[in-house]
Short mmCIF file of C-alpha atoms and ligand atoms in Angstrom, two decimals:
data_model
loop_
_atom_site.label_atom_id
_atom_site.label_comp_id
_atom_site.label_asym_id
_atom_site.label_seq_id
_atom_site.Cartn_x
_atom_site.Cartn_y
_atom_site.Cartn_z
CA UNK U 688 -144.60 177.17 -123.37
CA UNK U 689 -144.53 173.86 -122.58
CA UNK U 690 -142.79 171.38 -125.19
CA UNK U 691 -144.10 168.52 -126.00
CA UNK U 692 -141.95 165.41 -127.81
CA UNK U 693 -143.80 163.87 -130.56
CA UNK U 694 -144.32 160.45 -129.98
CA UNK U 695 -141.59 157.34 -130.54
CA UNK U 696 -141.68 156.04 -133.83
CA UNK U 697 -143.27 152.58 -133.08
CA UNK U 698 -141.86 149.67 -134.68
CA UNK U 699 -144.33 148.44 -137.39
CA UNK U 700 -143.64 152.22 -138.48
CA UNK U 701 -139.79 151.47 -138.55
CA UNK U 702 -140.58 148.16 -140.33
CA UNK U 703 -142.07 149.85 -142.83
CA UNK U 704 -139.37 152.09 -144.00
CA UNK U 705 -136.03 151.79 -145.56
CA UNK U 706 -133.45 152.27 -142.72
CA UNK U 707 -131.70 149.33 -142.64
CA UNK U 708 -131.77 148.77 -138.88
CA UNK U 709 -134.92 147.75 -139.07
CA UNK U 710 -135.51 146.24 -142.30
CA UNK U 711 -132.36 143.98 -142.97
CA UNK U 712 -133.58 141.73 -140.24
CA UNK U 713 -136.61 139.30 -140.19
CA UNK U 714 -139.74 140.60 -138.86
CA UNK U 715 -139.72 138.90 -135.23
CA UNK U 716 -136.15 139.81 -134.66
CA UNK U 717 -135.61 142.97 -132.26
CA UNK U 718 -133.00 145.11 -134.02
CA UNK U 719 -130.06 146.46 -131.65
CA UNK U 720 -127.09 146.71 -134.03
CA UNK U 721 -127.07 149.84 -136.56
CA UNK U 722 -126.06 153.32 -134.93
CA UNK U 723 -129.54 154.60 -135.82
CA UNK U 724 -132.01 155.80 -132.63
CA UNK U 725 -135.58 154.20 -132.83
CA UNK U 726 -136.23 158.01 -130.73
CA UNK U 727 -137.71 159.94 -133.90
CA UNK U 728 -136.30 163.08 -135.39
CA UNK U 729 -136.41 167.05 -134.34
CA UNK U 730 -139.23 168.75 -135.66
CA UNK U 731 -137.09 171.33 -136.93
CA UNK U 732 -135.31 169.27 -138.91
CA UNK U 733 -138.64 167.25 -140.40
CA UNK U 734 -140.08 171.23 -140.88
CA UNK U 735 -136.85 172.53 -142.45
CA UNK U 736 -136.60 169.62 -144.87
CA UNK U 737 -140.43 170.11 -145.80
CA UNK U 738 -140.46 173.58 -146.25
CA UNK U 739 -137.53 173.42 -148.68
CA UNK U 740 -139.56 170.47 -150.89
CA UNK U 741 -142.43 173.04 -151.00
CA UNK U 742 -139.96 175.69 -151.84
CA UNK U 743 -138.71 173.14 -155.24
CA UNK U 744 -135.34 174.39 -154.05
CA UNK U 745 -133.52 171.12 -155.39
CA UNK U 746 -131.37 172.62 -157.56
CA UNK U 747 -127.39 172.83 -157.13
CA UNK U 748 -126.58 174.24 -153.85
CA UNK U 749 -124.79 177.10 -154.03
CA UNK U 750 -124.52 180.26 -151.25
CA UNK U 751 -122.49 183.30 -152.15
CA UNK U 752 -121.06 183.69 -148.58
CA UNK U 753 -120.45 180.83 -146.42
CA UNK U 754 -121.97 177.60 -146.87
CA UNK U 755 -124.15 177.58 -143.74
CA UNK U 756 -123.26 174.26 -142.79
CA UNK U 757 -119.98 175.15 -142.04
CA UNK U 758 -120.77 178.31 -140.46
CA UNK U 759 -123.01 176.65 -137.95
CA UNK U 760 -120.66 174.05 -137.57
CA UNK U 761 -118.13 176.93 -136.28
CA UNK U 762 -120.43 178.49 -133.73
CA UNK U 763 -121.23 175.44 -132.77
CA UNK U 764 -117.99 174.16 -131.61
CA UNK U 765 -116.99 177.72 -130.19
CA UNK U 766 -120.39 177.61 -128.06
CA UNK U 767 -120.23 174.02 -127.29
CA UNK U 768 -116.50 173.24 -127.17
CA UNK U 769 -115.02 176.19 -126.71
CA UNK U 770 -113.03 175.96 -129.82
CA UNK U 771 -113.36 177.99 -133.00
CA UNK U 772 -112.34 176.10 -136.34
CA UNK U 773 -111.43 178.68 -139.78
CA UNK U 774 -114.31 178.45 -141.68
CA UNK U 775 -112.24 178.58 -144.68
CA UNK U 776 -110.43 175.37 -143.29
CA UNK U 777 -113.94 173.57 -143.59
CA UNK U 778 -115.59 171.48 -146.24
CA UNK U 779 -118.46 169.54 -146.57
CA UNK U 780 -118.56 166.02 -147.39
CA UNK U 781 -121.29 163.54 -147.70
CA UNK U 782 -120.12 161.37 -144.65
CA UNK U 783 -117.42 160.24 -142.12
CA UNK U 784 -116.46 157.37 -144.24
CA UNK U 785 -115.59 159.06 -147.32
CA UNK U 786 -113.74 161.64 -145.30
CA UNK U 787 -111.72 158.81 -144.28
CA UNK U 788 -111.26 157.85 -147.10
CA UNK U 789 -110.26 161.17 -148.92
CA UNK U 790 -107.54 161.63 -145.60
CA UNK U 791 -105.94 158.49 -146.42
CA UNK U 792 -105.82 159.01 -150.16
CA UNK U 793 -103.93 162.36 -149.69
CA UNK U 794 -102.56 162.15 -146.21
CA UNK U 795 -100.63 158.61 -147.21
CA UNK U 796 -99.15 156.25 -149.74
CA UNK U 797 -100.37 152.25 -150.72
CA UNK U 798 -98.15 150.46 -148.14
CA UNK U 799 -98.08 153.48 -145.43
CA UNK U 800 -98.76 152.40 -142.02
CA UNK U 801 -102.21 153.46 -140.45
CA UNK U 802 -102.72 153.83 -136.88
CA UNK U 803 -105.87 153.63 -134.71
CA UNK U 804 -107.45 152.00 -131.28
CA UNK U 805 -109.07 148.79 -131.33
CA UNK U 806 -111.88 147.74 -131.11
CA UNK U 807 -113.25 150.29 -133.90
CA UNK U 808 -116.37 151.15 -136.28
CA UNK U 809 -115.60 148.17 -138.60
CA UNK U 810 -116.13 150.04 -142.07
CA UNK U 811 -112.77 151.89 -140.72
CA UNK U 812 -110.49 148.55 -140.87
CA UNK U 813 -112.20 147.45 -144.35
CA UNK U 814 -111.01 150.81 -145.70
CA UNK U 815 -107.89 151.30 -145.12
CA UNK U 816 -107.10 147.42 -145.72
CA UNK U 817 -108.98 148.53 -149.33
CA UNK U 818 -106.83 151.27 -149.99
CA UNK U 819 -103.61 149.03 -149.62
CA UNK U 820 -102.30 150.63 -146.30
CA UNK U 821 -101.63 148.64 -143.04
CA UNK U 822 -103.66 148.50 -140.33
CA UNK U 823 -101.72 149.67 -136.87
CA UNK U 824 -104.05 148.58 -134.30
CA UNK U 825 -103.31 150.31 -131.00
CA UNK U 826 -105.38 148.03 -128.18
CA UNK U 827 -107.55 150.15 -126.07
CA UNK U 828 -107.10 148.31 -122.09
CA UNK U 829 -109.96 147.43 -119.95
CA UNK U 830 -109.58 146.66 -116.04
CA UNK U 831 -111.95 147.69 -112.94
CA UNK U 832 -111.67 151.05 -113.93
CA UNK U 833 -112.60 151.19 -117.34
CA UNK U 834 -110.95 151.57 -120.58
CA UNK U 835 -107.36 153.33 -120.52
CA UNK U 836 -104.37 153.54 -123.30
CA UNK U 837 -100.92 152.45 -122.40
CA UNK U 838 -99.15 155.16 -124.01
CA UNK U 839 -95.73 153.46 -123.17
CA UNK U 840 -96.58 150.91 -125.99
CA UNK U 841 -98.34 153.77 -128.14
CA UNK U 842 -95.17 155.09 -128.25
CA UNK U 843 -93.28 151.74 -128.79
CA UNK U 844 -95.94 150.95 -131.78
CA UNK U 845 -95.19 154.63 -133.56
CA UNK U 846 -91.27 154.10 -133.34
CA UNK U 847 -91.86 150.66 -134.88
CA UNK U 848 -94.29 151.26 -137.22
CA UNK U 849 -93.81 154.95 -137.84
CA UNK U 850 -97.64 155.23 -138.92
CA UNK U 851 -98.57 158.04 -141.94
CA UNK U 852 -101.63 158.67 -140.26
CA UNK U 853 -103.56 158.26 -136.86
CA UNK U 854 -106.68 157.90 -136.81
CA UNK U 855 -108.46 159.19 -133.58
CA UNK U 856 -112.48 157.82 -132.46
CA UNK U 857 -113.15 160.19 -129.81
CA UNK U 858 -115.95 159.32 -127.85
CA UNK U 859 -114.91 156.01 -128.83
CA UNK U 860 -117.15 153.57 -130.42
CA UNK U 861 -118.13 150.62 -129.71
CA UNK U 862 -116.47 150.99 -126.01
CA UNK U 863 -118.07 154.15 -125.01
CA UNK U 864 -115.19 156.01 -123.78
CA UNK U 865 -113.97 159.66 -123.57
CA UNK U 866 -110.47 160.02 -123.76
CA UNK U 867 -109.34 162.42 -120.91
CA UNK U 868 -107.39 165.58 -121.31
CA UNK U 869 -104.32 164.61 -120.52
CA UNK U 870 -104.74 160.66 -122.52
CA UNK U 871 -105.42 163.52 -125.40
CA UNK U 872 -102.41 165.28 -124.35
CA UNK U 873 -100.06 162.52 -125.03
CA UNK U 874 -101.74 161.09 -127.87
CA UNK U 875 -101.09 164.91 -128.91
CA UNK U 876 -97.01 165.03 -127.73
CA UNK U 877 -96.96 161.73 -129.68
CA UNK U 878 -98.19 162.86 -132.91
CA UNK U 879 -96.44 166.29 -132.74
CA UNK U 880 -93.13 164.33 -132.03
CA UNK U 881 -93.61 161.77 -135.24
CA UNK U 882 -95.50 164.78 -137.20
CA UNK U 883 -97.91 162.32 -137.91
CA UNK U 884 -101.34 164.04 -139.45
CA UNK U 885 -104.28 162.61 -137.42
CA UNK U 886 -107.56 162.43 -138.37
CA UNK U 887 -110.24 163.14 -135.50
CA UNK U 888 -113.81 161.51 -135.71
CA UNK U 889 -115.96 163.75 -133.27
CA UNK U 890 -119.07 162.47 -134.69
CA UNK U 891 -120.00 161.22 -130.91
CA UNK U 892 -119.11 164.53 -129.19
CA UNK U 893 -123.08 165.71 -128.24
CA UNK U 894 -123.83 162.30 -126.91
CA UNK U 895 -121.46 162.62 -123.69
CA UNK U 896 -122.82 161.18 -119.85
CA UNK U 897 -122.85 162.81 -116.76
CA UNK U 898 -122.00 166.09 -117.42
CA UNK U 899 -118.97 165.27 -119.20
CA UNK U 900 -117.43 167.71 -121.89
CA UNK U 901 -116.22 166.66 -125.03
CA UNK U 902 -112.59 167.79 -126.13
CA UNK U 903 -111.91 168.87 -129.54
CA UNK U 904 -108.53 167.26 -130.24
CA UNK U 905 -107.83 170.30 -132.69
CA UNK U 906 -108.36 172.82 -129.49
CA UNK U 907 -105.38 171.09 -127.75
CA UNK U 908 -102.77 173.93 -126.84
CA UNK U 909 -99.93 171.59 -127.59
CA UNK U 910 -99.09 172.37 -131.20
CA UNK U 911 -100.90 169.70 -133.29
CA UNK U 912 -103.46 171.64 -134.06
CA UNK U 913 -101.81 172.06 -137.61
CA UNK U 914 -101.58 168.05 -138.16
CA UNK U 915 -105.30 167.98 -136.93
CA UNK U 916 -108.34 166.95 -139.67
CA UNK U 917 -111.60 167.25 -137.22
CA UNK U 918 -114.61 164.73 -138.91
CA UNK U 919 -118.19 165.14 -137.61
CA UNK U 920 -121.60 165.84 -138.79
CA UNK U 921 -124.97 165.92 -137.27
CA UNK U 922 -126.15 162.46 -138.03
CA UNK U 923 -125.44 160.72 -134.79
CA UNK U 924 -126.61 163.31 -132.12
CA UNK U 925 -129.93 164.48 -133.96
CA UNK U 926 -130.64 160.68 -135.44
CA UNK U 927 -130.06 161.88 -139.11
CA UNK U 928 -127.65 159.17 -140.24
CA UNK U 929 -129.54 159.00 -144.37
CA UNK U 930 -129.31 162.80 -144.49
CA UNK U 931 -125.71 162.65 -145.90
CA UNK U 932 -123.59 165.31 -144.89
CA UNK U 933 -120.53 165.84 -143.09
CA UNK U 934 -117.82 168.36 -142.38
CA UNK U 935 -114.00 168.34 -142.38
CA UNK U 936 -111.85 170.68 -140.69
CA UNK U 937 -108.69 170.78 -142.66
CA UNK U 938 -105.81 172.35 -140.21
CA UNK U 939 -103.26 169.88 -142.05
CA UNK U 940 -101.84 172.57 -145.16
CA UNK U 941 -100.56 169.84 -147.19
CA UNK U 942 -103.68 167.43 -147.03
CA UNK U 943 -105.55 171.13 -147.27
CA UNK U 944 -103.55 172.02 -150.64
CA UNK U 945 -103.72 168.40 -152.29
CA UNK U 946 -108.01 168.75 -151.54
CA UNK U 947 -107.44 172.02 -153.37
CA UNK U 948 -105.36 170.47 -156.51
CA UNK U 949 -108.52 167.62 -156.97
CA UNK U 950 -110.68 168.07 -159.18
CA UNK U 951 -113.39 170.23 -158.22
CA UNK U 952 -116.65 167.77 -158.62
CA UNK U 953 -114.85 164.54 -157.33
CA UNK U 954 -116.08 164.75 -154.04
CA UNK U 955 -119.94 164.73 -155.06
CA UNK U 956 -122.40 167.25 -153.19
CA UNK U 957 -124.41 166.93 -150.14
CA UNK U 958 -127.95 168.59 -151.15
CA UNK U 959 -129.33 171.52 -150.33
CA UNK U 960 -131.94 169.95 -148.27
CA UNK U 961 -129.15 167.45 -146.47
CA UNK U 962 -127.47 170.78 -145.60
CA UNK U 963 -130.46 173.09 -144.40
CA UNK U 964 -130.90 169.64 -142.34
CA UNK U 965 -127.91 169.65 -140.48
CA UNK U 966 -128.28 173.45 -139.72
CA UNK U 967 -131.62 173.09 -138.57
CA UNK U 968 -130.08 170.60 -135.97
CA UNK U 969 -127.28 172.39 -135.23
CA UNK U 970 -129.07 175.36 -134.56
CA UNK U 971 -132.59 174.88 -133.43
CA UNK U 972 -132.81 171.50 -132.26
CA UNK U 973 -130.97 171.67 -128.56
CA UNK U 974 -134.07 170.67 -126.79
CA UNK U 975 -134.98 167.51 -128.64
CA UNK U 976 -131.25 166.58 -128.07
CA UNK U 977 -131.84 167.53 -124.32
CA UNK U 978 -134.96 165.32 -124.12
CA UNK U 979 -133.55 162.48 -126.37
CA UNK U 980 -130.02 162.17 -123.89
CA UNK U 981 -132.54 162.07 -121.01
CA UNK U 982 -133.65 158.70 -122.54
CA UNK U 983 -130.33 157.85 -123.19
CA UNK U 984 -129.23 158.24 -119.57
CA UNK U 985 -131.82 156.37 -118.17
CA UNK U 986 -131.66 153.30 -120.48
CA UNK U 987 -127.88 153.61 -120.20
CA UNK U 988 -129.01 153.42 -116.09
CA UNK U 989 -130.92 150.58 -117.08
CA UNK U 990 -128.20 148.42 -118.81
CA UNK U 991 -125.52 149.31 -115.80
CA UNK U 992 -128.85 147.72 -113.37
CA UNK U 993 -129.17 144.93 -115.50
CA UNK U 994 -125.17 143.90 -116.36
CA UNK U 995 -125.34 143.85 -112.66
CA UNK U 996 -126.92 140.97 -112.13
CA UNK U 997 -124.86 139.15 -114.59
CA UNK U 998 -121.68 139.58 -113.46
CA UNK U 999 -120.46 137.47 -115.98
CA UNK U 1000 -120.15 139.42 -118.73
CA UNK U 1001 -117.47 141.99 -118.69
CA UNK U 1002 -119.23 145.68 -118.86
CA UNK U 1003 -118.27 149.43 -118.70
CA UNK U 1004 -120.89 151.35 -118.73
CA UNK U 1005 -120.22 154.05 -121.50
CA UNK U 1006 -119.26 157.82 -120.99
CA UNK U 1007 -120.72 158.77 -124.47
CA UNK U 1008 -122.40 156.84 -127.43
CA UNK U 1009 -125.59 155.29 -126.99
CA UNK U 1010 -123.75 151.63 -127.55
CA UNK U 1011 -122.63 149.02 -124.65
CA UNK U 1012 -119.68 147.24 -125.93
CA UNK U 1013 -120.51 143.36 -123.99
CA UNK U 1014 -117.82 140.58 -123.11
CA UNK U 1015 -119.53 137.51 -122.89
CA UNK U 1016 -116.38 135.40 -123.11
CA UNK U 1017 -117.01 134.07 -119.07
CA UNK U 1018 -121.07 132.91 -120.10
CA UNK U 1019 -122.09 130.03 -121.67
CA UNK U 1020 -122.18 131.76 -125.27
CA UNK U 1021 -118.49 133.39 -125.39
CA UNK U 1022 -117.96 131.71 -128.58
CA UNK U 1023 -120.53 133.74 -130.45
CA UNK U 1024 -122.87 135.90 -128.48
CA UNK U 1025 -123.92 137.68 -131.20
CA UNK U 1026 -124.85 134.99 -133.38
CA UNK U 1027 -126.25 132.96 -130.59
CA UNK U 1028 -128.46 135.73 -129.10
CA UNK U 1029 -129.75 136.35 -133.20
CA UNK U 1030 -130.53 132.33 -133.76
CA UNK U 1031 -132.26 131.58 -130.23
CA UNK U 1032 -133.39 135.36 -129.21
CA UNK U 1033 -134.18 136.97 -131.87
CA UNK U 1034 -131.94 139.91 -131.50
CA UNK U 1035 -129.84 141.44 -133.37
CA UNK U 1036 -126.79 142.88 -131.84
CA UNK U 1037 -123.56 143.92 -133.66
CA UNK U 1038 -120.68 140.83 -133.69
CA UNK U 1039 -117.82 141.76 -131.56
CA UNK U 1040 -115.16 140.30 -134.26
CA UNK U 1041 -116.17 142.90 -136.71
CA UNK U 1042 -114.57 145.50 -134.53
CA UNK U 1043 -110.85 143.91 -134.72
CA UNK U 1044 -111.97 142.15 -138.18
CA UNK U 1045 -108.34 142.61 -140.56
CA UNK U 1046 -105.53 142.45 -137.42
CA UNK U 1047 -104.61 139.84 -135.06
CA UNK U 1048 -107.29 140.76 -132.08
CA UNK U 1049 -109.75 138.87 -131.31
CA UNK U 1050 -113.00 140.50 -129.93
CA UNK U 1051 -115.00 137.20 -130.83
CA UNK U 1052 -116.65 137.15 -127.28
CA UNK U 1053 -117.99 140.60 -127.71
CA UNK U 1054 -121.52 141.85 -128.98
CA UNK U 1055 -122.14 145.52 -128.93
CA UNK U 1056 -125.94 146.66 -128.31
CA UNK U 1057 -127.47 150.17 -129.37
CA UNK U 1058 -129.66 151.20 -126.68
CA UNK U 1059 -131.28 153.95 -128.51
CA UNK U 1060 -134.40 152.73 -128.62
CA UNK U 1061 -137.70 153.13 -126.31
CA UNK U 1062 -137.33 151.79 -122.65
CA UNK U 1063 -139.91 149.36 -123.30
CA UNK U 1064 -138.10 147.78 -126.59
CA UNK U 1065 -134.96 147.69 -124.48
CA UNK U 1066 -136.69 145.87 -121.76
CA UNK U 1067 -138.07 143.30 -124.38
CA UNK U 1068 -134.39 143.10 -125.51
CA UNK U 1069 -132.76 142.41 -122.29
CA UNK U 1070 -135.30 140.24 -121.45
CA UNK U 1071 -134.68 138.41 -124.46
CA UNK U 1072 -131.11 138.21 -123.96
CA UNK U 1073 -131.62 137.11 -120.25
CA UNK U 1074 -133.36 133.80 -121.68
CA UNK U 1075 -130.49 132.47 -123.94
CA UNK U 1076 -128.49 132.91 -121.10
CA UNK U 1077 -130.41 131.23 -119.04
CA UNK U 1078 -130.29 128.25 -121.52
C1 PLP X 285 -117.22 156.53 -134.86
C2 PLP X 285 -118.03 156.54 -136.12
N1 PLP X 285 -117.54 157.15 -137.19
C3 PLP X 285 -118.24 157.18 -138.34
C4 PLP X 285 -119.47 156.56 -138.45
C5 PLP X 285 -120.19 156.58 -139.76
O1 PLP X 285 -120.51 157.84 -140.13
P1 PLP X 285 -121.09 158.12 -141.59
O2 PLP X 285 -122.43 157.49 -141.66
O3 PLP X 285 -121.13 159.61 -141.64
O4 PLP X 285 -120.11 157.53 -142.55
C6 PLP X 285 -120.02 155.93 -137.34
C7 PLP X 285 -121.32 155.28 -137.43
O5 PLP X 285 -121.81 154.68 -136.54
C8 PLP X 285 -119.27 155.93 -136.15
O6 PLP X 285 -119.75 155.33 -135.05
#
């Protein structure tokens, strides 16, 4: 049988609705900025989470073996990654930011040095700045080749700084890079040889380019498996981002045993429906994610065309992530490309000083654009875009 994709969302549907991509903007700007996909959801998912409303079962979740979320997350990594996390090392958690924020409050102390590459997911630099630790931003590099770590001056930075925690983004967002085996491998050696615990956000690993294969950082075979908490959830790959639910893979004891000590309910409880969710994804929803990266790829194709003909603004086309991360410092809007493309294009793209916001980097000149949207709304975009530079 044949499968058919239901049809995009359109966007007077997306208007409509409460995701703030689309409704935290006025209505005749183009949104581009929130890591949500205009591409729909897997039926599975919309059938799993409608059969369990007509079930009533929205009571306390509770399963007297495994919590299925974390068993699926298991066989999924073993199938897809080749790596099998303890189930009993897993917990669920309603997001990747509060799992951040649960690893610093037990993996550090207030004034404890945090490491991780910049540019990152801003919400990661207001957090740790809240919790009263210092940001140790580690510069990713860009030259004609892409983006690379110097892991001369990684090394320089965790003898000086001696962070309490590293925090890992790999694929990387906003720049769109995989970190290769052996970058991992040092970044690995390095942690190991500080016995720094380092927190892993995987929640990019299904969104990978040209056949490339995401690498768990806990599968390394150099030791740190044991200073290693892995973050994901389904919400990126399977456009679920409001479902709420997350997994941690604890292979740090201590950080394992002080999650133990805490109170039992201070974590709150991702539903049973946000769970069966994330299963159904997990498990049943491979071809929507093979038919939704096939968009992906070609508007990622697309953007690579287009960044072509202005070879003015600094690009790299991404390995993973539906996101291009932009330098327009060398066009006529450097100063704020973001803001300037919002006021006289009427979209919205996500300001590149966000990403260093709270540290001495300045990614000012950068915008970063979610392509995850319908060929022909990313054609209206670029076009867009193409006239304020043409100003
Ligand atoms: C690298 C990265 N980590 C975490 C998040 C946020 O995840 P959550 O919504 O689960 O907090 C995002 C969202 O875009 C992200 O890109």
């Amino acid at each position: 049988m044949t499968e058919t994709r239901t049809p995009f969302p359109d966007p007077a549907r997306l208007r409509d609705g409460h995701g703030a991509k689309w409704t935290a903007v006025d209505d005749d700007v183009i949104p581009a900025w929130v890591a949500d996909m205009d591409l729909g959801v897997p039926e599975q998912v919309k059938n799993k989470i409608e059969c369990t409303l007509r079930r009533g079962d929205l009571g306390y979740p509770f399963w007297r073996a495994v919590d299925p979320v974390v068993q699926a997350f298991s066989d999924r990594m073993r199938d897809q990654y080749g790596w099998e996390p303890e189930t009993g090392d897993t917990r669920v958690f309603s997001d990747l930011i509060q799992i951040l924020q649960v690893v610093i409050e037990y993996a550090t102390q207030p004034g404890d040095a945090v490491a991780l590459h910049v540019p990152t997911y801003p919400p990661f630099l207001a957090a740790i700045e809240r919790a009263g630790r210092r940001i140790i931003p580690l510069p990713l590099d860009r030259d004609d080749n892409g983006w690379s770590i110097d892991i001369e001056r990684h090394r320089q930075i965790f003898r000086d700084e001696r962070p309490g925690l590293f925090i890992l983004v790999n694929p990387h967002n906003p720049t769109g890079k995989i970190f290769r085996r052996d970058e991992l491998t040092a970044l690995a050696d390095l942690a190991v040889s500080h016995n720094v615990p380092v927190l892993s956000d995987e929640i990019h690993a299904d969104l990978t380019f040209d056949g490339r294969r995401h690498i768990p950082f806990a599968s390394l075979d150099s030791g740190v498996a044991d200073l290693v908490i892995t973050a994901t959830s389904a919400t990126k790959a399977f456009n679920l981002a409001g479902i709420r639910c997350a997994v941690a893979h604890i292979g740090h004891s201590a950080v394992a045993d002080a999650l133990d000590r805490a109170p039992l309910d201070f974590f709150g409880t991702p539903s049973i429906m946000s769970r069966l969710a994330t299963v159904a994804a997990w498990r049943e929803s491979a071809a929507w994610q093979r038919r939704t990266m096939e968009v992906l790829e070609r508007n990622r194709r697309r953007i690579t065309d287009w960044a072509q003909t202005h070879p003015e603004i600094g690009y790299v086309e991404p390995e993973a992530t539906y996101l291009s991360w932009l330098d327009f410092s060398e066009t006529t809007i450097g100063r704020d490309p973001a803001g300037i493309i919002l006021e006289k294009g009427r979209v919205q793209l996500s300001p590149g000083e966000d990403f260093t916001q709270l540290t001495d980097l300045d990614t000012s000149s950068y915008a970063r654009l979610n392509f995850a949207t319908t060929p022909d709304n990313l054609d209206t975009v670029l076009s867009r875009i193409d006239k304020v530079l043409d100003c």
